[in-house]
Tab-separated table of C-alpha atoms in Angstrom:
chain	number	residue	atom	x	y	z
A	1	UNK	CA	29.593	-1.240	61.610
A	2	UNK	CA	28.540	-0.448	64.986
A	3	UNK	CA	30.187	2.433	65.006
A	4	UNK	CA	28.866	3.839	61.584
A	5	UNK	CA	25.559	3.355	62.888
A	6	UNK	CA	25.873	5.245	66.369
A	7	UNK	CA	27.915	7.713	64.414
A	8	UNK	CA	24.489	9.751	63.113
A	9	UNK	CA	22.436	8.815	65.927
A	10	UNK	CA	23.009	11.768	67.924
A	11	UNK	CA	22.187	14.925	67.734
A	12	UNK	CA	24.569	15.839	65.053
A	13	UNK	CA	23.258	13.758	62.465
A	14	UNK	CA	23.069	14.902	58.951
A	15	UNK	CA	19.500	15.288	57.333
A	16	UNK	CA	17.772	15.317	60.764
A	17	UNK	CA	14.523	16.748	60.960
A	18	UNK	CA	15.485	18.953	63.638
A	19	UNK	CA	13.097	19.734	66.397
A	20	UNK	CA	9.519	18.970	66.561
A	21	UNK	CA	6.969	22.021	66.975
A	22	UNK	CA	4.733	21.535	70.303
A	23	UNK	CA	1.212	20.410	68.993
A	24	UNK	CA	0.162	17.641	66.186
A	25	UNK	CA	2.354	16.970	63.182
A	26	UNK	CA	0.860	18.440	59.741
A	27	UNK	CA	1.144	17.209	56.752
A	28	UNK	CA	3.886	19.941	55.512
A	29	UNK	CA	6.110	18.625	58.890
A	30	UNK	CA	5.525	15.106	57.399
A	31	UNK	CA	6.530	15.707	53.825
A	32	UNK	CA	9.968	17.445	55.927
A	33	UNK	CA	10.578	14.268	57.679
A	34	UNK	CA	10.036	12.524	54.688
A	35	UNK	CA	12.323	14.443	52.917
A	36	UNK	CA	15.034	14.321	55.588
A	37	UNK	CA	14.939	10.547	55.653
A	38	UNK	CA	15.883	10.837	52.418
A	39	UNK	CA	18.594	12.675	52.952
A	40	UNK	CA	19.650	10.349	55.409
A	41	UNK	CA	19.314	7.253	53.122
A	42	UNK	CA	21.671	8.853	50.815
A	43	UNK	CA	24.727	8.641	52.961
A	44	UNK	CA	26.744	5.970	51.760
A	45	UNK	CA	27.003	4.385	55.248
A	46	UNK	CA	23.635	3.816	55.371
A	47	UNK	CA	23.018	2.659	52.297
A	48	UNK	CA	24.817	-0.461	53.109
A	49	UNK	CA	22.088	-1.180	56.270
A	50	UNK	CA	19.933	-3.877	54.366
A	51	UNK	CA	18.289	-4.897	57.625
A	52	UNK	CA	16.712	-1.443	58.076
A	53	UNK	CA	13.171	0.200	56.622
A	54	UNK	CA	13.010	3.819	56.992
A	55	UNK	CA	9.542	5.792	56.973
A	56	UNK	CA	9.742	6.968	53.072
A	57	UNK	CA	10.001	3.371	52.078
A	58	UNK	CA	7.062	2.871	49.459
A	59	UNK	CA	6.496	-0.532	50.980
A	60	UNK	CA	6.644	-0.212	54.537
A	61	UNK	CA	3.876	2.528	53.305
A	62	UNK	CA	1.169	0.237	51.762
A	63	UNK	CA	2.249	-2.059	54.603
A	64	UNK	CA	0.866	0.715	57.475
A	65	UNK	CA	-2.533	1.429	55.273
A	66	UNK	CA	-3.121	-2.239	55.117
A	67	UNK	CA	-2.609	-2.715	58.623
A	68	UNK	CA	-5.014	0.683	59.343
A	69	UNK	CA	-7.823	-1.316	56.957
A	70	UNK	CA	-7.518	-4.631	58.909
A	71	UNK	CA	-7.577	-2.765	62.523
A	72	UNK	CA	-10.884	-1.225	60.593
A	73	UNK	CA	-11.866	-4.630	59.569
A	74	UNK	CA	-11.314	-6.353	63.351
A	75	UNK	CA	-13.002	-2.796	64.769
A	76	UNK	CA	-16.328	-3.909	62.904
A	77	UNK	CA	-16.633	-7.173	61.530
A	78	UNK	CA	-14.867	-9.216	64.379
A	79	UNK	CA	-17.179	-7.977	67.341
A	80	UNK	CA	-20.520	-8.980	65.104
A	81	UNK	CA	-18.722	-12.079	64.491
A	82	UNK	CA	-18.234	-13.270	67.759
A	83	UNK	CA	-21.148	-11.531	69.513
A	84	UNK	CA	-24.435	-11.491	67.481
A	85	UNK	CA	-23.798	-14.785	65.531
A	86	UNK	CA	-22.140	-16.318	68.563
A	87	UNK	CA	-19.368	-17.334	66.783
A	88	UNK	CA	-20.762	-20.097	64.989
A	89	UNK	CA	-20.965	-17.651	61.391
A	90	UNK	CA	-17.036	-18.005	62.048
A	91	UNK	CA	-16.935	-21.523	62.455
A	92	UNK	CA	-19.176	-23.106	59.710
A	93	UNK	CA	-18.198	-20.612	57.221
A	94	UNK	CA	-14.396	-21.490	56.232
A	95	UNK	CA	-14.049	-18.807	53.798
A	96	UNK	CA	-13.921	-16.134	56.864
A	97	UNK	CA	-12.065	-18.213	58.888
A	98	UNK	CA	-9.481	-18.631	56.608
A	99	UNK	CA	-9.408	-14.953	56.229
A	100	UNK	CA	-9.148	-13.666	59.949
A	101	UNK	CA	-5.950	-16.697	60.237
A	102	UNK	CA	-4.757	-14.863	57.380
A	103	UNK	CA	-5.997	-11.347	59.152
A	104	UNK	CA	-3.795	-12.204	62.199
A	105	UNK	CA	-0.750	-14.049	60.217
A	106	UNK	CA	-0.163	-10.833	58.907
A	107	UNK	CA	-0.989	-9.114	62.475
A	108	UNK	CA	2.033	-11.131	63.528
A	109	UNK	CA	4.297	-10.323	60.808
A	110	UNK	CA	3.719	-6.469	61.337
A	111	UNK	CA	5.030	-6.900	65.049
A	112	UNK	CA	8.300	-8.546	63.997
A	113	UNK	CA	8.795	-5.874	61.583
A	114	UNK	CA	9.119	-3.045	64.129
A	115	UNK	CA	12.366	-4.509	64.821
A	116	UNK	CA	13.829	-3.115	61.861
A	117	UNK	CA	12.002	0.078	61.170
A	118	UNK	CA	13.394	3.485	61.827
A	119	UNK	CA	11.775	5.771	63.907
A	120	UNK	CA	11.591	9.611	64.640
A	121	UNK	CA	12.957	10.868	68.180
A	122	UNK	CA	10.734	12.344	69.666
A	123	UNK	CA	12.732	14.482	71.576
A	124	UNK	CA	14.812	16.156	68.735
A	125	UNK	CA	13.504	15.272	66.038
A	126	UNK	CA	16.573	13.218	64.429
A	127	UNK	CA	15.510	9.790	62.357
A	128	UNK	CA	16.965	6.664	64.423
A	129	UNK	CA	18.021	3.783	62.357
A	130	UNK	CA	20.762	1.728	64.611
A	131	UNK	CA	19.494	-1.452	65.532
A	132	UNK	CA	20.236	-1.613	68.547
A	133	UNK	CA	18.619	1.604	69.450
A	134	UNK	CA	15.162	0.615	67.475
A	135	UNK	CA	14.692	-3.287	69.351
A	136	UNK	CA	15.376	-0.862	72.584
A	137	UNK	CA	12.709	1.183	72.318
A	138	UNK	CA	10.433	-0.785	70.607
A	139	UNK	CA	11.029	-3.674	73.445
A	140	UNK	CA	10.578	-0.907	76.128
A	141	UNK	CA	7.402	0.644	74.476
A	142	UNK	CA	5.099	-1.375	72.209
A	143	UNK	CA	6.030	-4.590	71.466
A	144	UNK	CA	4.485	-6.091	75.266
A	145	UNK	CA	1.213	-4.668	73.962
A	146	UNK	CA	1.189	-5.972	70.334
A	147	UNK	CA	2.381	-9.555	71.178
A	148	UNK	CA	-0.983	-9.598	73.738
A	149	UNK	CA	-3.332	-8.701	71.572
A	150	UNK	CA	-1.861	-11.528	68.646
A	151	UNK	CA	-3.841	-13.784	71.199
């Protein structure tokens, strides 16, 4: 299966993006990744790659906006927490700490997913979904910085 998956990694792949316009992504370039991950899913090869979540996966998209509300929630609520109430709000009160183990339970969960979930190259544009390829670069960019901030 190794080979399968290697076999649309490069730049040949079928239902690639193609390459990425200089500047931020809009919402149309989105909707074309989107649309080429779809294309991509389709190919019986990869359908058979249970392990992997790719980007248009209606899960893996309420996932990201609850993980964007908590980051808002730890941004705000968190800081007052600790610093005007001293911390002592957060102790007596089980009901919110209950819900900030909870909080960062599912802050630890999200970092184990990135193992599995497909990514877009940045250099050509191309959606990566080997596994070998996403632990790489997800070992060699982020995953240092999210397991430090778990504590």
């Amino acid at each position: 299966m190794a080979s399968t998956e290697k076999m649309y990694d490069d730049e040949s792949s079928p239902g690639g993006a193609g390459a990425r316009k200089e500047g931020p992504r809009t919402s149309l370039q989105y909707d074309q990744f989107l649309e080429s991950v779809s294309a991509v899913r389709d190919i019986p090869s990869v359908r058979t790659m249970k392990w992997v979540i790719f980007p248009d996966n209606k899960w893996i998209r309420w996932w990201d906006s609850m993980i964007f509300g908590l980051l808002v929630y730890i941004t705000f609520v968190v800081p007052y927490q600790v610093g005007v109430s001293a911390g002592v709000n957060l102790l007596l009160n089980t009901g919110w700490l209950v819900f900030n183990v909870l909080v960062n339970s599912i802050f630890f969960i999200d970092t184990f997913l990135y193992f599995f979930r497909a990514y877009q190259d940045p250099v050509n544009g191309r959606v990566i979904f080997s596994l070998k390829l996403i632990r790489r670069k997800y070992l060699t960019t982020f995953f240092v910085p999210n397991v430090i901030s778990m504590f």
